[in-house]
Coordinates of C-alpha atoms in Angstrom, one line a residue:
X150 CA 78.2 81.3 118.8
X151 CA 80.3 84.0 117.5
X152 CA 77.7 82.9 114.7
X153 CA 74.6 81.9 115.7
X154 CA 74.3 85.5 117.6
X155 CA 75.8 87.5 113.7
X156 CA 72.0 85.7 112.5
X157 CA 68.9 88.2 112.7
X158 CA 66.5 85.5 114.2
X159 CA 69.7 85.2 117.0
X160 CA 70.0 88.6 117.5
X161 CA 66.1 89.4 117.8
X162 CA 66.4 87.2 120.5
X163 CA 69.4 90.0 122.3
X164 CA 66.6 92.4 121.4
X165 CA 64.4 92.0 124.8
X166 CA 67.0 91.6 126.9
X167 CA 68.7 95.4 126.4
X168 CA 68.3 97.6 128.4
X169 CA 67.7 101.0 126.1
X170 CA 68.7 104.3 128.4
X171 CA 71.6 102.2 129.3
X172 CA 73.1 99.8 126.4
X173 CA 76.4 100.5 126.9
X174 CA 77.7 98.8 124.7
X175 CA 77.2 102.1 121.8
X176 CA 80.3 103.0 124.2
X177 CA 83.4 99.7 123.5
X178 CA 86.1 99.9 122.1
X179 CA 85.3 97.3 119.3
X180 CA 83.6 98.6 116.2
X181 CA 81.9 95.3 115.6
X182 CA 80.5 95.3 118.4
X183 CA 79.0 99.1 118.3
X184 CA 77.6 98.3 115.4
X185 CA 75.5 95.0 116.3
X186 CA 74.4 97.3 119.1
X187 CA 72.9 99.8 117.5
X188 CA 71.3 97.1 115.1
X189 CA 69.9 95.4 118.0
X190 CA 68.2 98.7 118.8
X191 CA 67.1 99.8 115.2
X192 CA 64.7 96.3 114.9
X193 CA 63.4 97.5 118.6
X194 CA 62.4 100.7 117.3
X195 CA 63.2 102.7 120.1
X196 CA 62.0 106.0 120.5
X197 CA 63.6 108.6 119.1
X198 CA 66.3 110.2 121.4
X199 CA 67.0 106.4 121.6
X200 CA 67.0 106.8 118.0
X201 CA 69.3 109.4 117.8
X202 CA 71.6 108.3 119.5
X203 CA 72.8 104.9 117.6
X204 CA 73.0 106.8 114.0
X205 CA 75.3 109.4 115.6
X206 CA 76.8 106.6 116.4
X207 CA 77.0 105.0 113.2
X208 CA 77.5 107.5 112.1
X209 CA 81.0 108.3 114.0
X210 CA 81.8 105.0 112.6
X211 CA 81.9 106.2 109.3
X212 CA 84.7 107.5 109.2
X213 CA 86.6 105.2 108.8
X214 CA 86.7 103.7 106.5
X215 CA 88.3 100.2 107.7
X216 CA 84.9 99.9 109.1
X217 CA 83.2 100.4 105.2
X218 CA 82.6 96.8 104.5
X219 CA 81.1 95.8 108.7
X220 CA 78.6 98.1 108.3
X221 CA 77.4 95.3 105.7
X222 CA 78.7 91.9 107.5
X223 CA 76.2 93.0 110.1
X224 CA 73.3 93.9 107.9
X225 CA 72.9 97.8 109.1
X226 CA 72.4 98.9 105.9
X227 CA 69.2 98.4 105.5
X228 CA 67.6 98.9 108.9
X229 CA 69.1 102.8 107.8
X230 CA 67.2 103.0 105.3
X231 CA 64.3 102.5 107.0
X232 CA 65.2 105.1 108.9
X233 CA 64.8 107.8 105.8
X234 CA 61.7 106.1 103.7
X235 CA 60.1 106.4 107.8
X236 CA 57.5 108.5 108.6
X237 CA 59.4 112.3 109.3
X238 CA 60.4 112.1 112.6
X239 CA 59.7 115.2 115.3
X240 CA 65.0 115.4 115.9
X241 CA 65.2 116.3 112.2
X242 CA 69.2 115.5 112.9
X243 CA 67.1 111.8 112.7
X244 CA 67.7 111.3 109.0
X245 CA 70.7 113.9 108.9
X246 CA 73.6 110.9 110.6
X247 CA 70.9 108.4 109.1
X248 CA 71.7 110.5 105.6
X249 CA 75.8 111.4 106.2
X250 CA 76.3 107.8 107.3
X251 CA 74.9 105.7 104.4
X252 CA 76.1 108.7 102.5
X253 CA 80.1 108.3 104.1
X254 CA 79.5 103.5 103.3
X255 CA 78.2 104.1 100.0
X256 CA 81.6 104.6 98.4
X257 CA 81.8 100.5 99.1
X258 CA 80.6 98.5 96.0
X259 CA 80.0 95.5 98.4
X260 CA 77.6 98.9 100.2
X261 CA 76.3 99.8 96.7
X262 CA 75.3 97.2 95.6
X263 CA 73.7 96.2 98.5
X264 CA 71.5 99.2 98.7
X265 CA 70.6 99.3 95.2
X266 CA 69.8 96.2 95.6
X267 CA 67.3 97.7 99.1
X268 CA 66.1 100.0 97.0
X269 CA 68.6 103.0 97.9
X270 CA 68.1 104.9 94.3
X271 CA 64.5 105.3 95.4
X272 CA 64.8 105.8 99.5
X273 CA 67.2 109.1 99.0
X274 CA 65.0 110.6 95.5
X275 CA 61.9 110.2 97.9
X276 CA 63.7 111.4 101.3
X277 CA 64.6 115.0 98.2
X278 CA 61.5 115.1 96.9
X279 CA 59.9 115.0 100.8
X280 CA 62.2 117.6 101.6
X281 CA 60.7 120.7 98.9
X282 CA 57.0 118.9 100.1
X283 CA 55.2 121.5 102.6
X284 CA 56.2 118.7 105.2
X285 CA 59.0 120.1 106.6
X286 CA 57.4 124.2 106.4
X287 CA 58.0 124.0 110.1
X288 CA 61.4 122.7 110.3
X289 CA 64.3 125.0 111.0
X290 CA 65.7 125.6 106.8
X291 CA 69.0 125.6 108.2
X292 CA 68.2 122.2 109.2
X293 CA 66.0 121.5 105.8
X294 CA 69.5 122.4 104.0
X295 CA 72.1 120.0 105.9
X296 CA 69.7 117.6 105.5
X297 CA 69.1 118.1 101.4
X298 CA 73.0 118.7 101.3
X299 CA 73.5 114.4 103.0
X300 CA 70.7 113.1 100.7
X301 CA 72.2 114.7 98.1
X302 CA 75.9 113.2 98.0
X303 CA 74.2 110.5 99.2
X304 CA 72.1 110.0 95.7
X305 CA 75.6 110.7 94.3
X306 CA 77.1 108.4 95.2
X307 CA 75.4 105.8 94.6
X308 CA 75.3 106.9 90.6
X309 CA 78.7 107.1 90.9
X310 CA 78.6 103.6 89.8
X311 CA 75.2 103.0 86.7
X312 CA 76.2 100.3 86.1
X313 CA 74.9 98.8 88.8
X314 CA 71.3 100.5 88.7
X315 CA 69.0 98.1 88.4
X316 CA 66.8 97.6 85.0
X317 CA 63.2 98.6 85.7
X318 CA 62.5 102.1 84.6
X319 CA 60.4 102.0 88.1
X320 CA 63.3 102.3 90.4
X321 CA 64.9 105.2 87.6
X322 CA 61.6 107.8 87.2
X323 CA 62.6 109.1 90.9
X324 CA 65.8 109.8 89.3
X325 CA 64.5 112.0 86.7
X326 CA 62.4 113.9 88.5
X327 CA 64.5 114.7 91.7
X328 CA 67.3 116.4 89.5
X329 CA 65.7 119.4 89.0
X330 CA 64.4 119.6 92.6
X331 CA 69.0 119.8 93.0
X332 CA 69.7 122.3 90.1
X333 CA 66.6 125.2 91.4
X334 CA 68.2 124.3 94.9
X335 CA 69.4 127.9 96.6
X336 CA 72.4 125.6 98.2
X337 CA 74.9 125.4 96.8
X338 CA 76.8 121.7 97.9
X339 CA 73.2 120.3 96.6
X340 CA 73.1 121.7 93.2
X341 CA 76.6 121.5 93.1
X342 CA 76.1 117.1 93.6
X343 CA 72.9 117.9 90.6
X344 CA 76.2 118.1 88.3
X345 CA 78.2 115.2 89.6
X346 CA 75.7 113.0 89.0
X347 CA 75.8 114.1 84.5
X348 CA 79.4 113.9 84.7
X349 CA 79.0 110.6 87.4
X350 CA 76.3 110.4 83.4
X351 CA 78.6 111.8 81.2
X352 CA 81.6 109.4 82.5
X353 CA 80.4 106.2 81.9
X354 CA 79.5 106.8 78.7
X355 CA 76.1 105.3 78.8
X356 CA 74.9 107.7 76.1
X357 CA 71.5 106.5 76.1
X358 CA 70.6 107.1 79.1
X359 CA 72.3 110.3 79.7
X360 CA 70.1 111.3 76.6
X361 CA 67.0 111.6 79.9
X362 CA 68.5 114.9 80.3
X363 CA 68.6 116.8 78.3
X364 CA 65.5 115.4 76.4
X365 CA 62.0 116.8 76.2
X366 CA 60.5 113.5 74.9
X367 CA 63.0 110.5 76.1
X368 CA 62.8 106.7 75.1
X369 CA 64.0 104.3 77.6
X370 CA 66.1 102.2 74.2
X371 CA 69.0 99.3 74.3
X372 CA 72.8 100.0 74.2
X373 CA 75.6 98.0 73.6
X374 CA 77.2 97.8 77.3
X375 CA 74.0 98.9 78.6
X376 CA 71.1 96.7 80.2
X377 CA 69.4 99.6 81.0
X378 CA 65.9 99.1 79.2
X379 CA 62.7 100.0 79.2
X380 CA 59.6 101.6 77.4
X381 CA 58.5 105.5 76.4
X382 CA 58.5 107.3 79.1
X383 CA 59.0 111.3 78.7
X384 CA 60.4 113.9 80.8
X385 CA 58.9 116.9 82.3
X386 CA 62.0 119.4 81.9
X387 CA 63.8 120.9 79.9
X388 CA 67.7 120.1 80.6
X389 CA 70.0 122.2 79.1
X390 CA 67.7 124.7 79.9
X391 CA 68.2 123.2 83.4
X392 CA 71.4 123.0 82.3
X393 CA 72.7 126.4 81.3
X394 CA 71.3 128.3 84.0
X395 CA 74.1 127.9 86.7
X396 CA 76.5 129.0 84.4
X397 CA 74.5 132.3 83.5
X398 CA 75.7 132.9 86.9
X399 CA 78.4 130.8 87.9
X400 CA 80.6 131.8 90.3
X401 CA 83.6 131.2 89.6
X402 CA 86.5 132.6 92.1
X403 CA 85.4 130.8 96.0
X404 CA 82.4 132.8 97.6
X405 CA 82.8 131.9 100.9
X406 CA 78.5 130.9 102.5
X407 CA 77.2 130.9 106.1
X408 CA 78.3 127.8 107.7
X409 CA 76.0 125.1 108.6
X410 CA 78.2 122.6 110.7
X411 CA 80.2 123.5 114.0
X412 CA 81.6 122.0 116.2
X413 CA 81.8 123.2 119.8
X414 CA 79.7 126.3 118.3
X415 CA 83.1 127.6 116.3
X416 CA 82.3 127.7 112.6
X417 CA 83.0 125.9 109.5
X418 CA 83.4 127.9 106.4
X419 CA 81.6 126.2 103.3
X420 CA 82.6 127.7 100.1
X421 CA 81.4 127.8 97.2
X422 CA 83.5 125.1 94.8
X423 CA 84.3 126.6 90.9
X424 CA 84.3 122.6 89.6
X425 CA 80.7 122.9 90.3
X426 CA 81.1 125.4 87.1
X427 CA 83.0 122.1 85.9
X428 CA 81.4 119.5 86.5
X429 CA 78.0 121.5 84.4
X430 CA 80.7 122.0 81.4
X431 CA 81.6 118.4 82.0
X432 CA 78.6 116.9 81.6
X433 CA 77.2 119.1 78.8
X434 CA 81.1 118.7 76.8
X435 CA 80.3 114.4 77.2
X436 CA 76.9 114.9 75.5
X437 CA 77.7 116.9 72.9
X438 CA 80.8 114.6 71.8
X439 CA 79.6 112.7 69.8
X440 CA 75.7 113.7 69.0
X441 CA 74.7 116.5 67.0
X442 CA 71.1 115.9 68.1
X443 CA 72.3 117.0 71.5
X444 CA 74.5 120.2 70.5
X445 CA 71.0 121.0 67.9
X446 CA 69.7 120.9 71.5
X447 CA 71.5 123.1 73.4
X448 CA 71.4 125.2 70.3
X449 CA 67.8 125.9 71.0
X450 CA 68.0 126.8 74.1
X451 CA 70.4 129.7 73.7
X452 CA 73.9 127.3 74.7
X453 CA 76.3 130.2 72.1
X454 CA 74.7 133.1 74.1
X455 CA 75.2 131.4 77.7
X456 CA 79.2 130.7 76.3
X457 CA 80.4 133.0 74.7
X458 CA 79.4 135.3 78.0
X459 CA 80.7 132.5 80.2
X460 CA 84.4 132.0 78.1
X461 CA 84.9 136.6 78.9
X462 CA 84.4 136.1 81.9
X463 CA 86.5 132.7 82.8
X464 CA 89.4 134.6 81.4
X465 CA 89.5 138.1 83.0
X466 CA 88.9 135.0 86.1
X467 CA 91.9 134.0 85.5
X468 CA 94.1 135.8 84.1
X469 CA 93.4 137.9 87.1
X470 CA 94.8 135.4 88.9
X471 CA 98.1 135.2 87.1
X472 CA 98.5 138.6 87.9
X473 CA 97.5 138.4 91.6
X474 CA 97.5 135.4 93.0
X475 CA 95.0 133.8 95.6
X476 CA 97.2 134.0 99.1
X477 CA 97.3 130.7 101.0
X478 CA 93.9 130.1 103.3
X479 CA 94.3 127.4 105.7
X480 CA 91.9 124.6 105.9
X481 CA 89.7 124.0 109.1
X482 CA 88.9 120.2 109.1
X483 CA 85.2 119.9 110.3
X484 CA 83.7 118.4 113.2
X485 CA 84.6 113.8 113.1
X486 CA 81.4 113.3 115.4
X487 CA 78.8 116.1 112.9
X488 CA 78.4 115.4 109.3
X489 CA 79.2 117.2 107.1
X490 CA 78.0 119.3 104.4
X491 CA 78.0 117.3 101.6
X492 CA 81.1 115.9 99.6
X493 CA 82.6 119.2 99.8
X494 CA 83.8 119.0 103.9
X495 CA 83.4 115.1 103.9
X496 CA 85.3 114.2 107.1
X497 CA 87.2 111.7 105.3
X498 CA 88.9 111.3 102.1
X499 CA 85.6 109.3 99.7
X500 CA 85.0 107.6 96.5
X501 CA 89.0 108.3 94.7
X502 CA 88.9 111.1 91.3
X503 CA 86.5 113.7 91.8
X504 CA 84.9 114.1 94.8
X505 CA 87.4 116.5 96.7
X506 CA 87.3 120.7 94.8
X507 CA 90.1 121.9 94.1
X508 CA 89.6 123.3 91.0
X509 CA 91.2 125.7 89.4
X510 CA 90.4 129.3 87.5
X511 CA 92.5 127.5 84.8
X512 CA 90.7 124.2 85.3
X513 CA 87.1 126.7 84.6
X514 CA 88.4 127.9 81.7
X515 CA 89.9 124.8 80.2
X516 CA 86.1 123.0 80.8
X517 CA 84.1 126.2 78.9
X518 CA 86.3 126.2 76.1
X519 CA 86.9 122.2 75.6
X520 CA 82.6 123.1 75.8
X521 CA 83.1 125.1 73.7
X522 CA 85.4 123.1 70.8
X523 CA 82.4 120.4 70.6
X524 CA 79.4 123.0 70.0
X525 CA 81.9 124.6 67.6
X526 CA 81.4 121.0 65.6
X527 CA 77.8 122.0 65.0
X528 CA 77.1 124.2 61.7
X529 CA 75.1 126.5 62.8
X530 CA 76.4 126.9 66.1
X531 CA 80.1 126.9 65.0
X532 CA 79.2 130.0 62.2
X533 CA 77.2 131.7 65.7
X534 CA 80.7 131.1 67.6
X535 CA 83.1 132.2 64.3
X536 CA 81.1 134.9 63.9
X537 CA 81.9 137.2 67.7
X538 CA 84.3 139.4 68.3
X539 CA 84.2 138.2 71.8
X540 CA 85.5 135.0 71.0
X541 CA 87.5 136.4 68.2
X542 CA 89.3 138.6 71.0
X543 CA 89.5 135.5 74.0
X544 CA 91.2 133.6 72.2
X545 CA 93.6 135.7 71.3
X546 CA 94.0 137.1 74.2
X547 CA 95.2 133.7 76.0
X548 CA 97.1 132.5 73.9
X549 CA 99.0 135.7 73.7
X550 CA 99.9 136.2 77.2
X551 CA 100.3 132.1 78.8
X552 CA 102.7 130.4 77.8
X553 CA 102.9 127.6 76.2
X554 CA 105.3 125.6 78.7
X555 CA 103.3 127.1 81.9
X556 CA 98.9 126.2 80.1
X557 CA 99.6 123.6 77.3
X558 CA 96.5 122.1 77.9
X559 CA 94.2 125.2 77.7
X560 CA 96.7 126.0 75.0
X561 CA 96.2 122.6 72.8
X562 CA 92.5 123.4 74.5
X563 CA 92.2 126.9 72.3
X564 CA 94.1 125.7 69.2
X565 CA 91.4 122.8 68.9
X566 CA 88.4 125.6 69.3
X567 CA 90.2 127.9 66.8
X568 CA 90.3 124.8 64.7
X569 CA 87.0 124.0 65.0
X570 CA 85.7 127.7 64.4
X571 CA 88.2 128.2 61.3
X572 CA 86.5 125.4 59.8
X573 CA 83.4 127.4 58.8
X574 CA 83.3 129.1 55.6
X575 CA 81.5 132.4 55.9
X576 CA 82.2 135.7 54.7
X577 CA 80.6 136.8 59.4
X578 CA 84.0 134.4 60.1
X579 CA 86.0 136.7 62.2
X580 CA 88.6 133.4 62.2
X581 CA 89.0 134.1 58.6
X582 CA 89.7 137.7 58.4
X583 CA 92.9 139.9 57.3
X584 CA 95.0 139.8 59.6
X585 CA 98.2 138.3 60.9
X586 CA 97.3 138.6 65.1
X587 CA 95.7 134.6 64.8
X588 CA 97.9 133.0 62.5
X589 CA 100.9 133.7 64.2
X590 CA 100.4 133.9 68.0
X591 CA 99.7 129.8 66.9
X592 CA 103.0 129.3 65.4
X593 CA 104.8 128.3 67.9
X594 CA 102.3 125.3 67.6
X595 CA 103.9 123.3 64.9
X596 CA 107.0 123.2 66.9
X597 CA 106.6 122.3 70.4
X598 CA 106.6 118.2 71.0
X599 CA 103.5 118.1 72.0
X600 CA 102.0 115.9 69.0
X601 CA 98.3 117.0 69.1
X602 CA 99.2 120.5 69.6
X603 CA 101.2 120.0 66.7
X604 CA 98.8 118.7 64.3
X605 CA 96.1 120.8 65.7
X606 CA 97.7 124.0 64.9
X607 CA 98.8 122.1 61.7
X608 CA 94.8 121.7 60.9
X609 CA 94.2 125.6 61.8
X610 CA 96.5 126.8 59.2
X611 CA 95.2 123.9 56.6
X612 CA 91.8 126.1 57.1
X613 CA 93.0 129.6 56.7
X614 CA 95.0 128.3 53.5
X615 CA 91.6 128.6 51.4
X616 CA 92.2 131.8 51.1
X617 CA 94.8 133.6 48.9
X618 CA 95.8 136.6 50.8
X619 CA 97.0 133.6 54.4
X620 CA 98.9 131.6 51.2
X621 CA 100.2 134.7 51.0
X622 CA 101.2 135.9 55.1
X623 CA 101.2 131.9 56.2
X624 CA 104.7 131.8 53.6
X625 CA 105.8 135.2 54.8
X626 CA 106.2 133.9 58.4
X627 CA 107.5 130.1 57.1
X628 CA 104.8 128.9 58.1
X629 CA 105.7 126.4 54.5
X630 CA 108.7 125.4 55.6
X631 CA 108.0 124.6 58.9
X632 CA 105.7 122.0 56.9
X633 CA 108.0 121.2 55.3
X634 CA 110.1 120.1 58.3
X635 CA 107.6 118.5 59.2
X636 CA 106.8 115.8 56.4
X637 CA 109.8 113.6 58.3
X638 CA 107.8 113.9 61.0
X639 CA 107.4 110.1 62.9
X640 CA 102.5 110.3 64.3
X641 CA 100.6 109.5 61.2
X642 CA 98.3 112.6 62.4
X643 CA 100.8 115.5 62.3
X644 CA 101.7 113.8 58.7
X645 CA 97.8 114.5 57.3
X646 CA 96.8 117.9 58.9
X647 CA 100.8 119.1 57.5
X648 CA 99.3 117.2 54.1
X649 CA 96.0 119.0 54.9
X650 CA 98.2 122.2 53.8
X651 CA 99.7 120.8 51.5
X652 CA 96.2 119.9 50.4
X653 CA 94.3 123.8 50.4
X654 CA 98.0 125.4 49.9
X655 CA 98.3 124.3 46.7
X656 CA 95.1 125.0 45.2
X657 CA 96.2 127.9 42.5
X658 CA 99.2 127.8 40.2
X659 CA 101.9 130.4 41.6
X660 CA 101.3 128.6 45.7
X661 CA 101.8 125.2 43.6
X662 CA 105.0 126.4 42.4
X663 CA 106.5 126.8 45.0
X664 CA 105.8 124.1 46.2
X665 CA 107.2 121.6 43.7
X666 CA 110.6 124.8 44.3
X667 CA 110.5 123.5 47.9
X668 CA 110.1 119.5 46.9
X669 CA 107.6 119.0 48.9
X670 CA 105.8 115.3 45.9
X671 CA 109.7 114.1 47.6
X672 CA 109.0 114.7 50.8
X673 CA 105.0 112.8 50.0
X674 CA 106.9 110.7 48.2
X675 CA 108.7 109.4 51.5
X676 CA 105.6 109.1 53.3
X677 CA 103.6 107.2 51.6
X678 CA 107.3 105.3 51.2
X679 CA 106.8 104.9 56.0
X680 CA 102.8 104.3 56.0
X681 CA 101.7 102.4 52.9
X682 CA 98.4 100.3 54.1
X683 CA 99.5 101.0 57.4
X684 CA 97.8 104.5 57.5
X685 CA 95.2 104.5 54.7
X686 CA 93.8 107.9 56.0
X687 CA 96.6 109.2 55.6
X688 CA 97.6 107.7 52.1
X689 CA 94.1 109.4 51.7
X690 CA 95.7 112.5 52.5
X691 CA 98.6 112.9 50.8
X692 CA 97.9 111.5 47.2
X693 CA 95.1 114.5 47.6
X694 CA 98.0 116.6 48.3
X695 CA 99.8 115.3 44.9
X696 CA 96.5 115.4 42.8
X697 CA 95.9 119.1 43.6
X698 CA 99.8 119.8 42.8
X699 CA 100.0 118.1 39.5
X700 CA 95.9 119.7 38.7
X701 CA 97.4 123.2 37.1
X702 CA 98.7 120.7 34.6
X703 CA 102.8 122.1 34.8
X704 CA 104.3 119.9 37.2
X705 CA 104.2 116.0 36.6
X706 CA 104.7 113.2 39.1
X707 CA 108.4 111.2 38.3
X708 CA 108.2 107.7 37.0
X709 CA 110.2 106.6 40.8
X710 CA 106.6 108.3 42.2
X711 CA 104.3 106.8 39.9
X712 CA 105.9 103.5 40.6
X713 CA 105.4 104.4 44.1
X714 CA 101.8 105.1 43.7
X715 CA 101.9 102.0 41.5
X716 CA 102.1 100.1 44.5
X717 CA 100.2 101.1 47.2
X718 CA 97.0 100.8 44.7
X719 CA 98.2 97.4 44.5
X720 CA 99.0 96.8 48.6
X721 CA 95.2 98.5 49.0
X722 CA 93.6 96.4 46.4
X723 CA 94.6 93.3 48.0
X724 CA 94.0 94.1 51.8
X725 CA 91.0 95.2 50.5
X726 CA 90.6 91.3 49.7
X727 CA 92.1 90.0 52.2
X728 CA 89.5 91.9 55.1
X729 CA 86.8 90.7 52.5
X730 CA 86.9 87.7 52.9

């Protein structure tokens, strides 16, 4: 009997026996029985008051994660999507509760698959476009904002796993068209959900799919491990500008906003999330990390000016938070029977990492520094950043005031930024200007236990060593003595970075003589002995260092070193032959 009742055909038979106004089944304690009753009510197409009562009941049950699978098993997902696809009702709360319910249950992968197959992506996008149309002119603005928050959060969840998206380009066009509406929203939660969508795009590394968010002319192309393939289409908006626009005046510190939903008229306060800046920076960093064209596009959109100003303000906020820590404030839980304002105040945690916003000023600052470090790879943008007194002053101030023991991730990213900027040789590069401030602030990185930080610090010193005044300064600071010790390190990246210092330091005869006196040739030979063909890049760097030392004609390799080099050459030759075979 249970199986028959579970089928759609037998449920429809039951509909004729249900008295909608007194459908007491909705008050039963068993979730499955309640959900079955809700299905019957929705399929009967009752009047608006009954629908509102039904979707409120479904929302209440969607707050428990154990019920997620029941929504799929009881075939409620398609009817709920049908509610959102219907004409705008007089009771806008119907849409609010239906969208909130789908938002809650859409963190279940099985539900996601069913909903996407049923056209959930198009439904959510169409609803968001409807909310920006003249049809909502007569509806209270706070209700429209509530619905936008719920619908954008639902769309965010749908995009949380891009491998579930369909392959047809007609199903993906709405996502491209609707994102500008989220970015231009006056409500922080809606914009925040737009940033999360971009974060998911970058996080899944669908590079060609992600390109739609920043290119004017977009082509849907086939990519490795990516099933998205379609004909060319043109994006109507400049996504680099849209991504950068919220960063021009970011709310780095939390700001109270007017509560829109309350429980028994008690206000629920929503804070403007600092995570908005984090997710925008996360999306930008993923887009430009290995894509020179993307860096160029963001440069054209004014990224250097925007991010330099943002870096300065984020640093001020972060350093102020170290001096004046914010007082702890109690968290007010949302009403369990009322939809919360998007994922920021979910009635229960949904979707795992990245859905809660407890971002600190330090988290924001790290992401901004990381974006700048990626931008600095571009020669033109790197020279612009390197020529900024604001960037140099901010980097030095943070290195000075933030002990690495407490802020290791920040110091690592600051050092990487200094490494990328000091690489560019141009007269206006402030990171290569005379003076020991930057070099002295970084010296602690050479003795840190984190090999990544050691390697990044060594890269900065390698860049500085190209200038004679800096070579003299680093010798006086005993940096070269530490480098001699680091040539005994076990990490190949550290050894390669330190060998880079030797390459650049040995440019003149006096410096080369000092290195030979300190026994650098012997140390480099030991590195070759230990690594050999296991790290060809390291072996090449070590050989270049030896070559620069011997280039001056006064220093010759000893017979044992020559024998090592011959053996290395033979091993590399054999290795390449085997690889070719």
